């Protein structure tokens, strides 16, 4: 679904992402973990066309997407849910979801309505808040709306940037379970950028560890959770 090869991103003379390569298969959940400033968000923005790549290649579903603008990436089936939600706060839940549907390839009103009902069943609170302004929702509700808005476009790949930010563990668990159900229903691939390693390694099946803009480790999440350096760095577990 996604192949990134030797990707680098520069901000002036500073290189924020350095020669990163990664793969996300269809229906797979992959996470990128790392501390603040590791380059995680920049990498995700480069994949989705929001940052210009200095070097390397991005391939989506077998097609070269390197340097393509964000709207083209979205039309090709990769939708980005940015950190901080970035909803249209003065617009209703209904209107935010409608904007999500407008990013998809042409589909019939009946198909769009069916997807809307599926997502309102998946996130019942959005049905209850349907006519409410997005800016009046709680943080967890806004995160659900941001994810649902992207999913209205029927993506094949969902790019999630720090969805745990500011959320209580119970709310995060609810979102996690909803994403797992939808992934099974739609065969959706997910690339998750997270500082919360507990959440990230529980959700994904494969992980890349980013440090200083470089991939310094990768592997199945079960294996990474057992590594002494990962436990010490992200879980505060002292190893002997």
mmCIF file of C-alpha atoms in Angstrom:
data_model
loop_
_atom_site.group_PDB
_atom_site.id
_atom_site.type_symbol
_atom_site.label_atom_id
_atom_site.label_comp_id
_atom_site.label_asym_id
_atom_site.label_seq_id
_atom_site.Cartn_x
_atom_site.Cartn_y
_atom_site.Cartn_z
ATOM 1 C CA UNK A 1 0.000 0.000 0.000
ATOM 2 C CA UNK A 2 2.822 2.406 0.912
ATOM 3 C CA UNK A 3 6.555 2.230 0.258
ATOM 4 C CA UNK A 4 8.908 4.994 1.378
ATOM 5 C CA UNK A 5 12.483 4.728 0.078
ATOM 6 C CA UNK A 6 15.400 6.886 1.255
ATOM 7 C CA UNK A 7 13.166 9.822 2.176
ATOM 8 C CA UNK A 8 14.787 13.021 3.456
ATOM 9 C CA UNK A 9 13.226 16.380 4.353
ATOM 10 C CA UNK A 10 15.169 19.616 4.916
ATOM 11 C CA UNK A 11 14.187 22.815 6.713
ATOM 12 C CA UNK A 12 16.719 25.260 5.346
ATOM 13 C CA UNK A 13 20.110 23.803 6.259
ATOM 14 C CA UNK A 14 18.654 21.492 8.891
ATOM 15 C CA UNK A 15 17.749 17.942 7.875
ATOM 16 C CA UNK A 16 14.651 16.890 9.837
ATOM 17 C CA UNK A 17 14.209 13.454 8.208
ATOM 18 C CA UNK A 18 17.213 11.439 7.059
ATOM 19 C CA UNK A 19 17.106 8.608 4.545
ATOM 20 C CA UNK A 20 13.985 6.921 5.954
ATOM 21 C CA UNK A 21 12.604 3.769 4.364
ATOM 22 C CA UNK A 22 9.464 1.956 5.483
ATOM 23 C CA UNK A 23 6.620 -0.197 4.172
ATOM 24 C CA UNK A 24 2.923 -0.512 5.019
ATOM 25 C CA UNK A 25 1.060 -3.452 3.491
ATOM 26 C CA UNK A 26 -2.656 -3.522 2.714
ATOM 27 C CA UNK A 27 -4.751 -3.975 5.906
ATOM 28 C CA UNK A 28 -1.637 -3.624 8.097
ATOM 29 C CA UNK A 29 -1.213 -1.330 11.109
ATOM 30 C CA UNK A 30 2.259 0.186 11.359
ATOM 31 C CA UNK A 31 3.491 2.719 13.901
ATOM 32 C CA UNK A 32 6.373 5.180 14.018
ATOM 33 C CA UNK A 33 7.450 5.921 17.589
ATOM 34 C CA UNK A 34 9.995 8.377 18.897
ATOM 35 C CA UNK A 35 10.534 11.285 21.251
ATOM 36 C CA UNK A 36 9.468 14.861 20.549
ATOM 37 C CA UNK A 37 11.578 16.300 17.732
ATOM 38 C CA UNK A 38 12.454 12.913 16.272
ATOM 39 C CA UNK A 39 10.940 13.864 12.903
ATOM 40 C CA UNK A 40 7.755 11.776 13.115
ATOM 41 C CA UNK A 41 5.276 14.483 12.137
ATOM 42 C CA UNK A 42 7.552 15.826 9.397
ATOM 43 C CA UNK A 43 7.811 12.331 7.923
ATOM 44 C CA UNK A 44 4.046 11.898 7.924
ATOM 45 C CA UNK A 45 3.529 15.320 6.347
ATOM 46 C CA UNK A 46 6.035 14.472 3.622
ATOM 47 C CA UNK A 47 4.209 11.234 2.826
ATOM 48 C CA UNK A 48 0.865 13.056 2.597
ATOM 49 C CA UNK A 49 2.214 15.852 0.393
ATOM 50 C CA UNK A 50 2.239 18.606 3.020
ATOM 51 C CA UNK A 51 6.047 18.851 3.098
ATOM 52 C CA UNK A 52 8.468 18.792 0.196
ATOM 53 C CA UNK A 53 10.883 15.862 0.057
ATOM 54 C CA UNK A 54 14.566 16.713 -0.424
ATOM 55 C CA UNK A 55 15.388 13.166 -1.539
ATOM 56 C CA UNK A 56 13.814 9.744 -1.787
ATOM 57 C CA UNK A 57 10.627 8.266 -3.167
ATOM 58 C CA UNK A 58 7.031 7.692 -2.022
ATOM 59 C CA UNK A 59 4.973 4.976 -3.713
ATOM 60 C CA UNK A 60 1.242 4.553 -3.072
ATOM 61 C CA UNK A 61 -0.424 1.339 -4.220
ATOM 62 C CA UNK A 62 2.319 0.830 -6.787
ATOM 63 C CA UNK A 63 2.203 4.383 -8.195
ATOM 64 C CA UNK A 64 4.911 7.019 -7.725
ATOM 65 C CA UNK A 65 3.524 9.771 -5.474
ATOM 66 C CA UNK A 66 6.789 11.606 -4.774
ATOM 67 C CA UNK A 67 6.228 15.365 -4.715
ATOM 68 C CA UNK A 68 2.496 15.081 -5.417
ATOM 69 C CA UNK A 69 0.367 17.765 -3.701
ATOM 70 C CA UNK A 70 -1.754 16.840 -0.697
ATOM 71 C CA UNK A 71 -5.068 16.848 -2.581
ATOM 72 C CA UNK A 72 -3.657 14.390 -5.136
ATOM 73 C CA UNK A 73 -2.404 12.093 -2.365
ATOM 74 C CA UNK A 74 -5.870 12.211 -0.799
ATOM 75 C CA UNK A 75 -7.541 11.370 -4.103
ATOM 76 C CA UNK A 76 -5.229 8.384 -4.417
ATOM 77 C CA UNK A 77 -6.568 7.021 -1.156
ATOM 78 C CA UNK A 78 -4.196 8.222 1.592
ATOM 79 C CA UNK A 79 -5.931 10.484 4.153
ATOM 80 C CA UNK A 80 -4.041 12.404 6.835
ATOM 81 C CA UNK A 81 -5.514 13.065 10.300
ATOM 82 C CA UNK A 82 -3.180 15.756 11.702
ATOM 83 C CA UNK A 83 -2.186 16.273 15.318
ATOM 84 C CA UNK A 84 -4.518 18.681 17.081
ATOM 85 C CA UNK A 85 -7.563 17.526 15.024
ATOM 86 C CA UNK A 86 -7.803 20.776 12.938
ATOM 87 C CA UNK A 87 -11.552 20.610 12.567
ATOM 88 C CA UNK A 88 -13.727 23.439 11.298
ATOM 89 C CA UNK A 89 -14.771 24.494 14.797
ATOM 90 C CA UNK A 90 -17.739 26.697 13.846
ATOM 91 C CA UNK A 91 -19.207 24.081 11.506
ATOM 92 C CA UNK A 92 -21.418 21.261 12.684
ATOM 93 C CA UNK A 93 -20.397 17.644 13.043
ATOM 94 C CA UNK A 94 -22.601 16.928 10.017
ATOM 95 C CA UNK A 95 -20.849 19.532 7.868
ATOM 96 C CA UNK A 96 -17.366 18.369 8.887
ATOM 97 C CA UNK A 97 -18.295 14.827 7.870
ATOM 98 C CA UNK A 98 -19.740 16.108 4.610
ATOM 99 C CA UNK A 99 -16.436 17.784 3.784
ATOM 100 C CA UNK A 100 -14.719 14.460 4.333
ATOM 101 C CA UNK A 101 -16.982 12.816 1.785
ATOM 102 C CA UNK A 102 -16.082 15.497 -0.773
ATOM 103 C CA UNK A 103 -12.448 14.314 -0.809
ATOM 104 C CA UNK A 104 -13.334 10.914 -2.228
ATOM 105 C CA UNK A 105 -13.604 9.708 -5.785
ATOM 106 C CA UNK A 106 -17.089 10.029 -7.259
ATOM 107 C CA UNK A 107 -19.572 7.816 -5.449
ATOM 108 C CA UNK A 108 -23.339 7.737 -5.338
ATOM 109 C CA UNK A 109 -25.338 9.513 -2.588
ATOM 110 C CA UNK A 110 -26.536 6.097 -1.408
ATOM 111 C CA UNK A 111 -22.946 4.889 -0.945
ATOM 112 C CA UNK A 112 -22.018 8.044 0.955
ATOM 113 C CA UNK A 113 -25.087 7.687 3.180
ATOM 114 C CA UNK A 114 -24.208 4.049 3.900
ATOM 115 C CA UNK A 115 -20.682 5.059 4.932
ATOM 116 C CA UNK A 116 -22.061 7.843 7.122
ATOM 117 C CA UNK A 117 -24.352 5.416 8.935
ATOM 118 C CA UNK A 118 -21.463 2.978 9.429
ATOM 119 C CA UNK A 119 -19.310 5.679 11.004
ATOM 120 C CA UNK A 120 -22.108 7.026 13.207
ATOM 121 C CA UNK A 121 -22.628 3.475 14.446
ATOM 122 C CA UNK A 122 -18.896 3.186 15.058
ATOM 123 C CA UNK A 123 -18.770 6.512 16.954
ATOM 124 C CA UNK A 124 -22.270 6.824 18.509
ATOM 125 C CA UNK A 125 -21.429 10.102 20.245
ATOM 126 C CA UNK A 126 -21.180 11.779 16.828
ATOM 127 C CA UNK A 127 -24.772 10.815 16.089
ATOM 128 C CA UNK A 128 -25.842 12.472 19.341
ATOM 129 C CA UNK A 129 -23.775 15.584 18.534
ATOM 130 C CA UNK A 130 -24.630 15.588 14.823
ATOM 131 C CA UNK A 131 -26.020 19.151 14.682
ATOM 132 C CA UNK A 132 -23.575 20.534 17.245
ATOM 133 C CA UNK A 133 -20.616 22.777 16.371
ATOM 134 C CA UNK A 134 -17.384 20.796 16.250
ATOM 135 C CA UNK A 135 -15.623 23.307 18.497
ATOM 136 C CA UNK A 136 -18.001 22.548 21.378
ATOM 137 C CA UNK A 137 -17.099 18.842 21.497
ATOM 138 C CA UNK A 138 -14.765 17.349 24.089
ATOM 139 C CA UNK A 139 -11.210 16.455 23.088
ATOM 140 C CA UNK A 140 -12.060 12.791 22.658
ATOM 141 C CA UNK A 141 -15.168 13.592 20.636
ATOM 142 C CA UNK A 142 -13.165 15.924 18.400
ATOM 143 C CA UNK A 143 -10.603 13.176 17.783
ATOM 144 C CA UNK A 144 -13.389 10.772 16.822
ATOM 145 C CA UNK A 145 -14.792 13.386 14.442
ATOM 146 C CA UNK A 146 -11.374 14.042 12.875
ATOM 147 C CA UNK A 147 -10.916 10.325 12.220
ATOM 148 C CA UNK A 148 -14.480 9.880 10.959
ATOM 149 C CA UNK A 149 -14.104 12.885 8.633
ATOM 150 C CA UNK A 150 -11.067 11.264 7.009
ATOM 151 C CA UNK A 151 -12.825 7.895 6.813
ATOM 152 C CA UNK A 152 -15.747 9.462 4.924
ATOM 153 C CA UNK A 153 -13.362 9.711 1.965
ATOM 154 C CA UNK A 154 -13.035 5.898 1.895
ATOM 155 C CA UNK A 155 -9.223 5.865 2.183
ATOM 156 C CA UNK A 156 -7.141 2.765 1.627
ATOM 157 C CA UNK A 157 -4.454 4.199 3.918
ATOM 158 C CA UNK A 158 -5.083 6.298 7.037
ATOM 159 C CA UNK A 159 -2.211 8.475 8.308
ATOM 160 C CA UNK A 160 -2.743 9.251 12.005
ATOM 161 C CA UNK A 161 -0.593 11.848 13.767
ATOM 162 C CA UNK A 162 -0.594 11.655 17.587
ATOM 163 C CA UNK A 163 -4.263 10.671 18.094
ATOM 164 C CA UNK A 164 -3.611 10.080 21.814
ATOM 165 C CA UNK A 165 -2.678 13.733 22.435
ATOM 166 C CA UNK A 166 -4.557 15.044 25.478
ATOM 167 C CA UNK A 167 -6.944 12.099 25.711
ATOM 168 C CA UNK A 168 -7.860 10.066 28.788
ATOM 169 C CA UNK A 169 -6.888 6.360 28.611
ATOM 170 C CA UNK A 170 -10.520 5.193 28.517
ATOM 171 C CA UNK A 171 -11.301 7.457 25.554
ATOM 172 C CA UNK A 172 -8.156 6.282 23.806
ATOM 173 C CA UNK A 173 -9.156 2.642 24.330
ATOM 174 C CA UNK A 174 -12.563 3.384 22.800
ATOM 175 C CA UNK A 175 -10.987 4.941 19.712
ATOM 176 C CA UNK A 176 -8.538 2.047 19.451
ATOM 177 C CA UNK A 177 -11.322 -0.528 19.510
ATOM 178 C CA UNK A 178 -13.360 1.422 16.941
ATOM 179 C CA UNK A 179 -10.393 1.582 14.576
ATOM 180 C CA UNK A 180 -9.806 -2.145 14.906
ATOM 181 C CA UNK A 181 -13.434 -2.896 14.029
ATOM 182 C CA UNK A 182 -13.359 -0.579 11.027
ATOM 183 C CA UNK A 183 -10.056 -1.978 9.840
ATOM 184 C CA UNK A 184 -11.572 -5.455 9.771
ATOM 185 C CA UNK A 185 -14.623 -4.196 7.893
ATOM 186 C CA UNK A 186 -12.778 -2.138 5.276
ATOM 187 C CA UNK A 187 -9.346 -3.788 5.004
ATOM 188 C CA UNK A 188 -7.827 -0.425 5.858
ATOM 189 C CA UNK A 189 -4.066 0.158 6.203
ATOM 190 C CA UNK A 190 -2.996 2.516 9.007
ATOM 191 C CA UNK A 191 0.276 4.367 9.587
ATOM 192 C CA UNK A 192 0.301 5.767 13.126
ATOM 193 C CA UNK A 193 2.754 8.359 14.430
ATOM 194 C CA UNK A 194 2.867 8.327 18.228
ATOM 195 C CA UNK A 195 4.871 9.457 21.220
ATOM 196 C CA UNK A 196 2.683 7.271 23.471
ATOM 197 C CA UNK A 197 4.568 4.001 22.960
ATOM 198 C CA UNK A 198 2.127 2.028 25.138
ATOM 199 C CA UNK A 199 -0.744 2.882 22.820
ATOM 200 C CA UNK A 200 1.271 2.614 19.605
ATOM 201 C CA UNK A 201 2.813 -0.792 20.295
ATOM 202 C CA UNK A 202 -0.506 -2.194 21.465
ATOM 203 C CA UNK A 203 -2.321 -1.015 18.360
ATOM 204 C CA UNK A 204 0.135 -1.782 15.557
ATOM 205 C CA UNK A 205 1.660 -5.045 14.405
ATOM 206 C CA UNK A 206 4.934 -3.522 13.177
ATOM 207 C CA UNK A 207 6.923 -0.507 14.359
ATOM 208 C CA UNK A 208 9.732 1.791 13.303
ATOM 209 C CA UNK A 209 11.724 3.717 15.915
ATOM 210 C CA UNK A 210 12.738 7.205 14.817
ATOM 211 C CA UNK A 211 15.537 9.166 16.454
ATOM 212 C CA UNK A 212 17.133 12.332 15.102
ATOM 213 C CA UNK A 213 15.188 11.900 11.867
ATOM 214 C CA UNK A 214 16.609 8.407 11.265
ATOM 215 C CA UNK A 215 15.170 4.936 11.664
ATOM 216 C CA UNK A 216 17.240 3.386 14.450
ATOM 217 C CA UNK A 217 15.170 0.243 14.920
ATOM 218 C CA UNK A 218 12.245 -1.692 13.541
ATOM 219 C CA UNK A 219 10.398 -4.941 14.013
ATOM 220 C CA UNK A 220 7.215 -6.660 15.094
ATOM 221 C CA UNK A 221 5.715 -4.791 18.046
ATOM 222 C CA UNK A 222 5.731 -7.918 20.214
ATOM 223 C CA UNK A 223 9.497 -8.155 19.732
ATOM 224 C CA UNK A 224 10.116 -4.458 20.351
ATOM 225 C CA UNK A 225 8.177 -4.531 23.606
ATOM 226 C CA UNK A 226 10.634 -7.130 24.910
ATOM 227 C CA UNK A 227 13.765 -5.177 23.968
ATOM 228 C CA UNK A 228 15.637 -3.712 26.932
ATOM 229 C CA UNK A 229 16.419 -0.408 25.220
ATOM 230 C CA UNK A 230 12.780 0.140 24.215
ATOM 231 C CA UNK A 231 11.557 -0.685 27.717
ATOM 232 C CA UNK A 232 14.064 1.685 29.281
ATOM 233 C CA UNK A 233 13.434 4.539 26.854
ATOM 234 C CA UNK A 234 9.649 4.409 26.483
ATOM 235 C CA UNK A 235 8.296 2.509 29.476
ATOM 236 C CA UNK A 236 10.647 3.656 32.209
ATOM 237 C CA UNK A 237 11.701 0.098 32.982
ATOM 238 C CA UNK A 238 15.214 -0.250 34.338
ATOM 239 C CA UNK A 239 17.137 -3.184 32.933
ATOM 240 C CA UNK A 240 20.220 -4.862 34.315
#
